[in-house]
PDB file of C-alpha atoms in Angstrom:
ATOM      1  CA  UNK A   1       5.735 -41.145  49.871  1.00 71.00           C
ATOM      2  CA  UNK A   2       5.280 -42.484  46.554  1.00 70.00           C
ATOM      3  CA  UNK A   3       3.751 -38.739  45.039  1.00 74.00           C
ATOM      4  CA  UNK A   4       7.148 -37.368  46.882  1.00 77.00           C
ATOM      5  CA  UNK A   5       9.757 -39.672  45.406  1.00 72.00           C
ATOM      6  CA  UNK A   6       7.941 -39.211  41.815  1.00 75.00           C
ATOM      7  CA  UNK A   7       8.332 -35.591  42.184  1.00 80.00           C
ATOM      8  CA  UNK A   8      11.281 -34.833  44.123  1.00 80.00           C
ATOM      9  CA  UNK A   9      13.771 -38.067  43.783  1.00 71.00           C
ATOM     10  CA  UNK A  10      12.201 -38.148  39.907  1.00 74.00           C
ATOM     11  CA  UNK A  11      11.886 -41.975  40.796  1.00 70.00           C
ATOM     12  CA  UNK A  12       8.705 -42.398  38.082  1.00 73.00           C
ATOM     13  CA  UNK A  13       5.114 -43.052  38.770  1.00 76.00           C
ATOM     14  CA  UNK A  14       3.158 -45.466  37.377  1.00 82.00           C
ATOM     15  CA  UNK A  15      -0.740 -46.582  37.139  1.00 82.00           C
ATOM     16  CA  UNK A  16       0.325 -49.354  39.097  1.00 83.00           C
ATOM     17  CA  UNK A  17       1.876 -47.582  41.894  1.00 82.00           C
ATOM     18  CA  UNK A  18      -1.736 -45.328  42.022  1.00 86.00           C
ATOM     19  CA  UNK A  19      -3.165 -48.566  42.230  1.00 89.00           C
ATOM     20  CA  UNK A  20      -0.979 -49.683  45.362  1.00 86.00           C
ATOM     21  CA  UNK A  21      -1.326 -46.853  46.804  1.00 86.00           C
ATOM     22  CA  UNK A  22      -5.203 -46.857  46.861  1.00 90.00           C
ATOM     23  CA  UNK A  23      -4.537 -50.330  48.101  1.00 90.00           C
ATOM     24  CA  UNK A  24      -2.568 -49.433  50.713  1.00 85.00           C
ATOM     25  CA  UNK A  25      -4.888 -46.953  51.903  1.00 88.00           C
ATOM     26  CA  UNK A  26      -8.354 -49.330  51.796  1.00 89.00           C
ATOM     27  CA  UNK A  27      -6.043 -51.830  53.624  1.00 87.00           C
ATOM     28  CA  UNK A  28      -4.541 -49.352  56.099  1.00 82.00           C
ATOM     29  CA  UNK A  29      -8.191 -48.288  56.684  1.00 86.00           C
ATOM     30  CA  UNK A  30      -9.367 -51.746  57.454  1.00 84.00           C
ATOM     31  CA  UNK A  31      -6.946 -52.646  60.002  1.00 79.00           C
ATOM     32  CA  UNK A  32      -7.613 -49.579  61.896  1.00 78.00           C
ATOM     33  CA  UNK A  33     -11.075 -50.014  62.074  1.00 79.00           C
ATOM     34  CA  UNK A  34     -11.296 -53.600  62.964  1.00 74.00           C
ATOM     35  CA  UNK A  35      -8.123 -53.551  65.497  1.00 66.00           C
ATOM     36  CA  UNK A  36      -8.884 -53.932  69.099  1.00 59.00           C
ATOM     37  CA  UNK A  37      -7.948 -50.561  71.434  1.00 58.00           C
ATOM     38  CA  UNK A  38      -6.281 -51.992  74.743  1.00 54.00           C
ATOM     39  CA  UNK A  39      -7.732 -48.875  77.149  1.00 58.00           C
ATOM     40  CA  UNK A  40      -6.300 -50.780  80.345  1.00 66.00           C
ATOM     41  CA  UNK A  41      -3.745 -47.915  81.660  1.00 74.00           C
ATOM     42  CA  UNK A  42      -0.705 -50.286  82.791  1.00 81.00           C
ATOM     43  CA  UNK A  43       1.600 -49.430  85.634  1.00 84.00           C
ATOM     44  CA  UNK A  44       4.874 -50.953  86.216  1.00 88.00           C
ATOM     45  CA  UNK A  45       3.818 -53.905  88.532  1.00 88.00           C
ATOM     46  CA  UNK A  46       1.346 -55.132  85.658  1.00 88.00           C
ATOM     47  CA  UNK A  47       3.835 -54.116  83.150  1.00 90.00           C
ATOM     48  CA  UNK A  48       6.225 -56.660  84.838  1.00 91.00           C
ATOM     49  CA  UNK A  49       3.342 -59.174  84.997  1.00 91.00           C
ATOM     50  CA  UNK A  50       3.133 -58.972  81.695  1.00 91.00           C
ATOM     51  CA  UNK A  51       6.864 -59.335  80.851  1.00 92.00           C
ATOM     52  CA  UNK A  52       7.718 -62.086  83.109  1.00 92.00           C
ATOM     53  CA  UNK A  53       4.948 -64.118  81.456  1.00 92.00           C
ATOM     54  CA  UNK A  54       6.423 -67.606  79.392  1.00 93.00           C
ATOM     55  CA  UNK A  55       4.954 -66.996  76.567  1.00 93.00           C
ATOM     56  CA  UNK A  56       6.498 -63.003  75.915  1.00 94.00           C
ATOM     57  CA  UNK A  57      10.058 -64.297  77.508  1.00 95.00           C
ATOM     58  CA  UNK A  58      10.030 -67.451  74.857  1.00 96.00           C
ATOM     59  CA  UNK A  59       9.232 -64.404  71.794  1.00 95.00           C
ATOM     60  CA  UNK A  60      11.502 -61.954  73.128  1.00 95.00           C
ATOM     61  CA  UNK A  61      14.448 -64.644  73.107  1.00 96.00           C
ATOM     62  CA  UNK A  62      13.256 -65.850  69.270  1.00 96.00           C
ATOM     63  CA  UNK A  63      13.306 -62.219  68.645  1.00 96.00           C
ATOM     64  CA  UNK A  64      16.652 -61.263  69.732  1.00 96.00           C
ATOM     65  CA  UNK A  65      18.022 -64.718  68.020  1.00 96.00           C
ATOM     66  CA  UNK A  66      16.854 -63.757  64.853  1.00 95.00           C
ATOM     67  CA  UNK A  67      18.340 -59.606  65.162  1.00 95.00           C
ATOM     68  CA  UNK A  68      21.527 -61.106  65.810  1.00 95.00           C
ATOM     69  CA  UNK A  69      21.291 -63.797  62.730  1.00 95.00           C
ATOM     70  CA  UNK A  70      19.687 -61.388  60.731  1.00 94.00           C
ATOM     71  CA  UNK A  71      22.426 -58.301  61.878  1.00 94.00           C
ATOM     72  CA  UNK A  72      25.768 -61.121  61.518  1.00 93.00           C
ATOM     73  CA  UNK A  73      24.535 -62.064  57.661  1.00 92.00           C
ATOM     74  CA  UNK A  74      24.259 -58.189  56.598  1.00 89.00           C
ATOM     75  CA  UNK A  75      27.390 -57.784  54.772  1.00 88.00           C
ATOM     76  CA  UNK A  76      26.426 -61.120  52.455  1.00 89.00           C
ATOM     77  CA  UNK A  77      23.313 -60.755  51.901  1.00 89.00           C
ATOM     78  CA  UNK A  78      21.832 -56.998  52.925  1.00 87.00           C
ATOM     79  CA  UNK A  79      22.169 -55.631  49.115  1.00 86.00           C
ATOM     80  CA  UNK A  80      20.514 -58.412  47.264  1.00 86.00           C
ATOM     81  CA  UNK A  81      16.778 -57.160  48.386  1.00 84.00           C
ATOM     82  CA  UNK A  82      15.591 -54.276  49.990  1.00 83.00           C
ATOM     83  CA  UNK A  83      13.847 -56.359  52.672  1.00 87.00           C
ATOM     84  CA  UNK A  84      17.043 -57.361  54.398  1.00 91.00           C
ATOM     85  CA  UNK A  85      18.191 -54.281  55.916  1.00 93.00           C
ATOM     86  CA  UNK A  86      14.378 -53.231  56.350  1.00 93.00           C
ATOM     87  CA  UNK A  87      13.005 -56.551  58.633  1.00 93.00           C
ATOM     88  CA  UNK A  88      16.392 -55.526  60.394  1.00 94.00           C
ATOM     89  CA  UNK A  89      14.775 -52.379  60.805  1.00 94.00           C
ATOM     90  CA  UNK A  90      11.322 -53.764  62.019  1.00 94.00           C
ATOM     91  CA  UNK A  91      12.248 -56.141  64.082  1.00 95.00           C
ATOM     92  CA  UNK A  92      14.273 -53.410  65.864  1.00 95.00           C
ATOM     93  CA  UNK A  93      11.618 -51.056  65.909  1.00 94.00           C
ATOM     94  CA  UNK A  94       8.983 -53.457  67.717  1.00 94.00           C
ATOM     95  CA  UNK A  95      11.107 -53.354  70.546  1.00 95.00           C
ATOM     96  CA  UNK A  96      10.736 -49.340  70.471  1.00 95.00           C
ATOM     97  CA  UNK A  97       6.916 -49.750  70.047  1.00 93.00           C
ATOM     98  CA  UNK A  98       6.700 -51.648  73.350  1.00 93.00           C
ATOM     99  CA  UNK A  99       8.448 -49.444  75.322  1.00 93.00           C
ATOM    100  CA  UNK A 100       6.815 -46.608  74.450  1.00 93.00           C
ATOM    101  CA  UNK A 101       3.625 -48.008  74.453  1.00 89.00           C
ATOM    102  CA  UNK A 102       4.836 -48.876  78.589  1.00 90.00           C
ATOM    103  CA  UNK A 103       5.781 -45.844  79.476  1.00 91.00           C
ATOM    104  CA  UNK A 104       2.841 -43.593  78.118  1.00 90.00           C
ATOM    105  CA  UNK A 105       0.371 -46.555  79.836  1.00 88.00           C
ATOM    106  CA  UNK A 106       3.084 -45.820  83.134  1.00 91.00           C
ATOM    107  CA  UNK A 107       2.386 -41.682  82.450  1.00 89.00           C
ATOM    108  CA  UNK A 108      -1.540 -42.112  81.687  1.00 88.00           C
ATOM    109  CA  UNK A 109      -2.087 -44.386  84.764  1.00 86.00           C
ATOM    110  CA  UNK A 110      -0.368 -41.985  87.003  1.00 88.00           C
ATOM    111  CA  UNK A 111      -2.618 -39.096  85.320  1.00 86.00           C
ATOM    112  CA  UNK A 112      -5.850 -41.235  86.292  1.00 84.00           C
ATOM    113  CA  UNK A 113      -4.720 -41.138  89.953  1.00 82.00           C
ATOM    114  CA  UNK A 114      -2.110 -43.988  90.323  1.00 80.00           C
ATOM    115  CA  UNK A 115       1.422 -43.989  91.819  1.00 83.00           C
ATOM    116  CA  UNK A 116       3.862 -40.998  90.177  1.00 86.00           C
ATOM    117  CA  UNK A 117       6.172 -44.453  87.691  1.00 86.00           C
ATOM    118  CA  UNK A 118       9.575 -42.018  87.876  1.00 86.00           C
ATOM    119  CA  UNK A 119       9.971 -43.992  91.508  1.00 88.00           C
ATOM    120  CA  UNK A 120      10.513 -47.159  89.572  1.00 89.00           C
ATOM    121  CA  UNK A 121      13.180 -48.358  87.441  1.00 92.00           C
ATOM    122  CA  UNK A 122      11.329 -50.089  84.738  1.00 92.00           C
ATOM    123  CA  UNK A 123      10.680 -46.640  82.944  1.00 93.00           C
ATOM    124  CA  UNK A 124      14.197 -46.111  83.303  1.00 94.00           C
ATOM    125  CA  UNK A 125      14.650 -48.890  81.762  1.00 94.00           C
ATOM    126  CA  UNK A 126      12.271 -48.918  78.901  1.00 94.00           C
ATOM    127  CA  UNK A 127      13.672 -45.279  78.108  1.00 94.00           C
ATOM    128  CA  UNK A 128      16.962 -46.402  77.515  1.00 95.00           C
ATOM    129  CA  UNK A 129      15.505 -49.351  75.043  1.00 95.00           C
ATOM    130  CA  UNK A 130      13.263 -46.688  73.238  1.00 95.00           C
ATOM    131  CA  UNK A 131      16.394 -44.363  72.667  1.00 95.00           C
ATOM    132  CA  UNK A 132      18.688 -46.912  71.120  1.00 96.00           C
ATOM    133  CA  UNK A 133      16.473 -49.065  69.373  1.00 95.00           C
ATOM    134  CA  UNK A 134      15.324 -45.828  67.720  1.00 94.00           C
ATOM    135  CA  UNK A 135      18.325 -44.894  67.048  1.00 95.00           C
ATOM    136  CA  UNK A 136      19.361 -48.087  65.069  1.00 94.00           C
ATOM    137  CA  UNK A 137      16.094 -48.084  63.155  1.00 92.00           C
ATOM    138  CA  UNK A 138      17.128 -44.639  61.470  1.00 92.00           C
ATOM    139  CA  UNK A 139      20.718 -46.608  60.645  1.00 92.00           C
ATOM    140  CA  UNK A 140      19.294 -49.077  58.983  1.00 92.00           C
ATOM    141  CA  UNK A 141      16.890 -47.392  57.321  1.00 91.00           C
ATOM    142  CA  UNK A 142      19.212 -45.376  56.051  1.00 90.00           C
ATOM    143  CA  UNK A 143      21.767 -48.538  54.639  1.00 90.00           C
ATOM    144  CA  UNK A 144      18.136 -49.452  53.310  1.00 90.00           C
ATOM    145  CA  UNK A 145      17.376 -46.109  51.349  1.00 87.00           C
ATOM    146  CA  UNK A 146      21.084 -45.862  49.655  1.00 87.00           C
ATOM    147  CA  UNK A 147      21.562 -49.221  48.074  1.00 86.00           C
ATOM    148  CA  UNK A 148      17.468 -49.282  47.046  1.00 84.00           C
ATOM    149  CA  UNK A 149      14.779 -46.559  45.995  1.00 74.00           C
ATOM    150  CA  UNK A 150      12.856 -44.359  47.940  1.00 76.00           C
ATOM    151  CA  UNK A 151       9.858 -45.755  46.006  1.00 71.00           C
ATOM    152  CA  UNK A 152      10.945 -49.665  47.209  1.00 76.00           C
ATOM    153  CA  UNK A 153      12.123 -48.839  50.510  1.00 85.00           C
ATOM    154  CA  UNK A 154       8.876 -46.890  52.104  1.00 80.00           C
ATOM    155  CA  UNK A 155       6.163 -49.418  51.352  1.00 78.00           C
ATOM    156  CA  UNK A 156       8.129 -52.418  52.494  1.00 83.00           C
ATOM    157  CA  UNK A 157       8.995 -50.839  55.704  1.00 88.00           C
ATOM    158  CA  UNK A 158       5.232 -49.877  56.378  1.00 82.00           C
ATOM    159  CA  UNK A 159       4.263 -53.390  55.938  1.00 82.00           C
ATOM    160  CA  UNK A 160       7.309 -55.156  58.129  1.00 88.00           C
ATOM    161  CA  UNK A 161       6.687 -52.711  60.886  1.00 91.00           C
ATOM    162  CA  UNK A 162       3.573 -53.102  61.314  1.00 85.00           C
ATOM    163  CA  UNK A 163       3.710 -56.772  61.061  1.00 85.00           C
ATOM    164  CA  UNK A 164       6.397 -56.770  63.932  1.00 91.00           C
ATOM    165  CA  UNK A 165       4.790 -54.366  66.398  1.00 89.00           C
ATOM    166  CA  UNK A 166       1.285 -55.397  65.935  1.00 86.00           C
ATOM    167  CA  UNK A 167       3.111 -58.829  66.700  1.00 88.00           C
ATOM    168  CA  UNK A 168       4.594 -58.138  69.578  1.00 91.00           C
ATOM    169  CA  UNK A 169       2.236 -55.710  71.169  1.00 86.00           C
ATOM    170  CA  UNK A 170      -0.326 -58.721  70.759  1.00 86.00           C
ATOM    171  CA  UNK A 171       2.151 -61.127  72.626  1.00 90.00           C
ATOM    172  CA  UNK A 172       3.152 -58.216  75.645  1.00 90.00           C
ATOM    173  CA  UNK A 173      -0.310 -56.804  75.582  1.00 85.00           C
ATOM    174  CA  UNK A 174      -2.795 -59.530  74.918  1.00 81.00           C
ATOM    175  CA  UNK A 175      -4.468 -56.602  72.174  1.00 75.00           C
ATOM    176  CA  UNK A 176      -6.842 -59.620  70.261  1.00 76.00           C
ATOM    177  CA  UNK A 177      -7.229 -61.035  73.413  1.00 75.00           C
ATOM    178  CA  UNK A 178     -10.757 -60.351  73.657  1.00 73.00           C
ATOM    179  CA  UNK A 179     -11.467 -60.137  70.165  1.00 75.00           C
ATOM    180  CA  UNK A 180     -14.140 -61.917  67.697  1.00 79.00           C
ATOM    181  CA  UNK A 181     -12.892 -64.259  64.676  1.00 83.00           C
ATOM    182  CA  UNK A 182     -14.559 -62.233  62.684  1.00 83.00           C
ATOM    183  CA  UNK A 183     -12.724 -59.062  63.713  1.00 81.00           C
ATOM    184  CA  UNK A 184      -9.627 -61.152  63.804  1.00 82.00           C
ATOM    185  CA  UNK A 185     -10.381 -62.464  59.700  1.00 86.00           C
ATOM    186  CA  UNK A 186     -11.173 -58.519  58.909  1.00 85.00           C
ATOM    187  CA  UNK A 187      -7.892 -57.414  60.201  1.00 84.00           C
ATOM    188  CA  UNK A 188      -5.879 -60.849  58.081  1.00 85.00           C
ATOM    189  CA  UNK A 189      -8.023 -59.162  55.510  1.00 89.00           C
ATOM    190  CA  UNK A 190      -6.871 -56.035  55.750  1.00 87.00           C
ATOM    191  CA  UNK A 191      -3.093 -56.618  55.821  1.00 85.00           C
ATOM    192  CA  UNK A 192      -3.049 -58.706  52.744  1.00 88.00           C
ATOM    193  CA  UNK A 193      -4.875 -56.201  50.553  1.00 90.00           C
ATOM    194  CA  UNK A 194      -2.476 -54.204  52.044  1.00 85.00           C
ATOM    195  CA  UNK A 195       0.845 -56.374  51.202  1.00 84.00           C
ATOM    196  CA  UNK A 196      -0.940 -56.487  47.485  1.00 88.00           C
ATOM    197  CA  UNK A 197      -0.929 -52.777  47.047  1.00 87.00           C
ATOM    198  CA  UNK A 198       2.525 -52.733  48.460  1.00 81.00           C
ATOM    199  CA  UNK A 199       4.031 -55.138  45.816  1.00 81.00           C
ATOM    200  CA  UNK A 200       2.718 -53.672  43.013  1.00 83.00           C
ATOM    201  CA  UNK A 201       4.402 -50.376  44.427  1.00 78.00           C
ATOM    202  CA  UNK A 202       7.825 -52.424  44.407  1.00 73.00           C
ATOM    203  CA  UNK A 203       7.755 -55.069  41.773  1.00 74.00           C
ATOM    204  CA  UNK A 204       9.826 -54.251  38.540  1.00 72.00           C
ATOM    205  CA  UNK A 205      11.446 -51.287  39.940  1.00 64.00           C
ATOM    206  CA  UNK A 206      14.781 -50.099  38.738  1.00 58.00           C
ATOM    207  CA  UNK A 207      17.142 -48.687  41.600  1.00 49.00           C
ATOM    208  CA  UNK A 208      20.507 -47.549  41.213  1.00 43.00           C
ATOM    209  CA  UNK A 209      23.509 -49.492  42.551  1.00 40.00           C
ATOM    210  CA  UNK A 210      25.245 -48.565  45.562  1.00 40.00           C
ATOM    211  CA  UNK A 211      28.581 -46.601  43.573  1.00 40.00           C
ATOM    212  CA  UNK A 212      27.457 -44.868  41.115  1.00 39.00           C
ATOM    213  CA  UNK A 213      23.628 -43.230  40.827  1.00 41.00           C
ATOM    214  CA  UNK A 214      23.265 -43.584  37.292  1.00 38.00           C
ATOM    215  CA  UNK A 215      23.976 -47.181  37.027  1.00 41.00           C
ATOM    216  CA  UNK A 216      20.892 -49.031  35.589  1.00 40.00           C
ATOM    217  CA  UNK A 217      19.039 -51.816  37.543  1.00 45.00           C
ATOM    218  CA  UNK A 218      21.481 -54.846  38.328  1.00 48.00           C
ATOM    219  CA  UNK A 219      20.117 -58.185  39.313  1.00 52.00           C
ATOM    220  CA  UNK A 220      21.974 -59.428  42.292  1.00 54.00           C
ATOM    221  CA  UNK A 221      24.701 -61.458  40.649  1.00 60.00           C
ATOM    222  CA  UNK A 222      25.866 -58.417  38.833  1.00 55.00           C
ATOM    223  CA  UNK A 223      25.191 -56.035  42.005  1.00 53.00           C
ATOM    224  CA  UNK A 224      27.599 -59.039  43.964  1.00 57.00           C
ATOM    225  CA  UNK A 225      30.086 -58.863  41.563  1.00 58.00           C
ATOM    226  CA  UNK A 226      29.979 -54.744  41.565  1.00 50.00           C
ATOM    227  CA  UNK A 227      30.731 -54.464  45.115  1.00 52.00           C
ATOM    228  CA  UNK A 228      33.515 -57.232  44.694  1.00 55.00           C
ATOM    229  CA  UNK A 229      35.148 -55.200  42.115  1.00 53.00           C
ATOM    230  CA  UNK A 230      35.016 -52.320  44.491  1.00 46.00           C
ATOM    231  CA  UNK A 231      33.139 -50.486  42.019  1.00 44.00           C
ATOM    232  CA  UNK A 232      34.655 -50.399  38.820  1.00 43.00           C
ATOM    233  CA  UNK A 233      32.315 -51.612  36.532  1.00 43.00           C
ATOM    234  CA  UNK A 234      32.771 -49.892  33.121  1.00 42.00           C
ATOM    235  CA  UNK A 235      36.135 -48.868  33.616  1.00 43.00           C
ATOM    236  CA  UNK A 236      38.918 -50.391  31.603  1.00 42.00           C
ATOM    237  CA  UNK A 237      40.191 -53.223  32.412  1.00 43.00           C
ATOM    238  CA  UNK A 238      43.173 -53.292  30.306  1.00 44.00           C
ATOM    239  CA  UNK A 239      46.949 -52.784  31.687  1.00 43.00           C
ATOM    240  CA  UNK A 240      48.530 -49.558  31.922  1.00 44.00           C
ATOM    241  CA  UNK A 241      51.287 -48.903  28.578  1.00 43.00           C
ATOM    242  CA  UNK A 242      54.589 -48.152  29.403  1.00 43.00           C
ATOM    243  CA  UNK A 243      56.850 -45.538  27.601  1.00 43.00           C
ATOM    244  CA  UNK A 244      60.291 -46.268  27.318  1.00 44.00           C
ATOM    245  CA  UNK A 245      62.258 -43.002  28.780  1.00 44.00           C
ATOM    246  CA  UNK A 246      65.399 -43.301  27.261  1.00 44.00           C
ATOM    247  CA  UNK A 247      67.252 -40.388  25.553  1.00 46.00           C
ATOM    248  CA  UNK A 248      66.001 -41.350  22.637  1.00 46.00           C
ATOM    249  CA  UNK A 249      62.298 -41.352  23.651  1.00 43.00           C
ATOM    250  CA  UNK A 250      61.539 -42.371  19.940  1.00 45.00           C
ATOM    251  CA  UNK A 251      59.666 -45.736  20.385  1.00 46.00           C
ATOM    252  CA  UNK A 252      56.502 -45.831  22.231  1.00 45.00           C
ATOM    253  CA  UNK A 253      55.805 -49.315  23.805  1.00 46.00           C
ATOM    254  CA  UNK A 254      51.934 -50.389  24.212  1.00 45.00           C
ATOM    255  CA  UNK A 255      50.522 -53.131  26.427  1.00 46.00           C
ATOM    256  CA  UNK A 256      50.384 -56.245  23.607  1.00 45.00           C
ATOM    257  CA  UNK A 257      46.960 -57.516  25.139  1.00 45.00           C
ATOM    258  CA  UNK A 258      43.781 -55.721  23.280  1.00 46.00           C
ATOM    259  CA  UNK A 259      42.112 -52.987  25.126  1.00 45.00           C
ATOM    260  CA  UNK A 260      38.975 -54.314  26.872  1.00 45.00           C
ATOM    261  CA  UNK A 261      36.137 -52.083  28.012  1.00 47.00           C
ATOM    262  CA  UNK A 262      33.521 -53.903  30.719  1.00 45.00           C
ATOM    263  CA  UNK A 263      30.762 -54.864  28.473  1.00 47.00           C
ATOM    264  CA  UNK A 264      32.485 -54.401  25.066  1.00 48.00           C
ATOM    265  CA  UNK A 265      34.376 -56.055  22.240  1.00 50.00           C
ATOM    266  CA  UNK A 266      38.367 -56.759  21.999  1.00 50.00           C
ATOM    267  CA  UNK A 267      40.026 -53.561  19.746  1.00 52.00           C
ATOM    268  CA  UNK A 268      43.081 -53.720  18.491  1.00 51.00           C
ATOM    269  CA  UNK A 269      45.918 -51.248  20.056  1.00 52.00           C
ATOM    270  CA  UNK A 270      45.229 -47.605  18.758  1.00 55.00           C
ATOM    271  CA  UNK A 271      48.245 -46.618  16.186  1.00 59.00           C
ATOM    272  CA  UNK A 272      50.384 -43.965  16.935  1.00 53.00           C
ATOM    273  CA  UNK A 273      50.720 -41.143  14.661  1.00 56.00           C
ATOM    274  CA  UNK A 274      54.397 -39.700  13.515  1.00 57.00           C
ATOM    275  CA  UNK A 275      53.515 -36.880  14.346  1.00 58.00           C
ATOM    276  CA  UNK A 276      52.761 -37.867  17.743  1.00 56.00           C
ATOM    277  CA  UNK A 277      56.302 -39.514  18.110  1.00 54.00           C
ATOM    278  CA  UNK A 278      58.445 -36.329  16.799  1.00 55.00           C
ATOM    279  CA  UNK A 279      56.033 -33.990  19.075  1.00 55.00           C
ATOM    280  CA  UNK A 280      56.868 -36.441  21.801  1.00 54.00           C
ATOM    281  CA  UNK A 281      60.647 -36.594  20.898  1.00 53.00           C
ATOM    282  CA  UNK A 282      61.119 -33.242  22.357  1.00 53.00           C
ATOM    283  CA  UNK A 283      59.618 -33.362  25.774  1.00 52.00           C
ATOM    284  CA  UNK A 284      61.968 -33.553  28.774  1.00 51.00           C
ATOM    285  CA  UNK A 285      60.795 -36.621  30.868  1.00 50.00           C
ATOM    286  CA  UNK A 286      62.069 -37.026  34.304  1.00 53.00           C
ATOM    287  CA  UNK A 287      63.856 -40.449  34.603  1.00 51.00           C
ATOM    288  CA  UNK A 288      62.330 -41.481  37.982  1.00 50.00           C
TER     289      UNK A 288
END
């Protein structure tokens, strides 16, 4: 993603970024070789087991606590790093992860000669939460990707997805369960060089603002205060000048404050020509 958004989305590629992204890859490659494969084929009575135990109801309720604190606080605080609207995502998306991981353990138990799980209404069930939790991770993904880079927005959502499915899918389906510490320190391992390569990636990146694409990089005071102003940053700021319309139309009238430009220094009123005037003195305005 980072070669694509250099090339494509010109975004800029650094030495740094190569060196995330070999990072991210040694990292990547640890995890999945010291992660523990879960081969038990789960149908939907176990599934339920599973489910109904305390310790998944008491993260499932501290999960959907913290979507709905995280989802009510978007507006406020979703612009002022690209992590907001992406752990959003994440969170989100570990509830897809489990139910798909369900219903293809439903599907591969049937294939290995257990009962058909279409009888049931847990896959029903877990279909529905795949759907729309899938389809709310491509929403916010999306918020994500317009008010930050491509180049910011990838890496952090590899690392806080994978942080909250390997979480849950460890709480639903015991995965370290049976694992050593030391496979358990390789895989800690892992993710932080992982998280390193991944900051490098998005540290001192410039994104555009959320109106306009060529607006430079904006710390989040000034990208606060841009969405206040509903967008107008570098327009003028100075009151409109009135022309007086009577028959005469000989004297021009202009706003007695200075003309100030966002970002610029008071100028005086610009001076109006004679020529201007007796060009103007024979135009035809419209009194209304």
């Amino acid at each position: 993603n980072a070669f694509i958004a250099a090339v494509v989305l010109r975004e800029g590629f650094r030495w740094r970024d190569c060196i995330g992204c070999v990072l991210v890859v040694g990292g990547s490659s640890a995890i999945a070789a010291t992660s523990s494969s879960h081969n038990e084929y789960l149908d939907p009575d176990i599934f339920l087991g599973y489910v109904e135990s305390p310790i998944f109801l008491t993260y499932f309720a501290l999960l959907m606590m913290t979507i709905t604190v995280v989802y009510a606080f978007r507006e406020r605080y979703g612009h002022r790093h690209v992590a907001y609207y992406i752990l959003l995502c994440s969170l989100i998306g570990s509830i897809t992860v489990m139910s798909s991981k369900g219903l293809s353990s439903f599907f591969n138990s049937w294939a290995f000669g257990g009962d058909f799980p279409l009888t049931r209404p847990t896959p029903y069930v877990l279909l529905v939460l795949l759907v729309s939790t899938a389809v709310l991770q491509v929403k916010f993904l999306n918020l994500a990707m317009q008010l930050f880079g491509n180049t910011e927005t990838v890496p952090v959502f590899y690392v806080l997805f994978t942080l909250c499915t390997i979480t849950a899918s460890t709480v639903l389906y015991r995965d370290f369960e049976n694992s050593s510490p030391q496979d358990i320190a390789s895989f800690a391992t892992g993710c932080a060089v992982t998280f390193l390569g991944v900051k490098l990636i998005t540290s001192d990146r410039h994104h555009t603002s959320l109106d306009s694409k060529e607006e430079p990089c904006l710390d989040p005071s000034q990208r606060e205060q841009l969405r206040r102003d509903g967008g107008t940053r570098g327009r003028s700021s100075a009151p409109p000048a009135f022309y007086d319309v009577s028959p005469d139309i000989r004297a021009l009238t202009l706003p007695s404050a200075p003309l100030l430009l966002s970002g610029s220094t008071p100028r005086a009123p610009p001076r109006v020509s004679r020529r201007s005037l007796e060009a103007a003195s024979h135009l035809t305005l419209d009194p209304a």
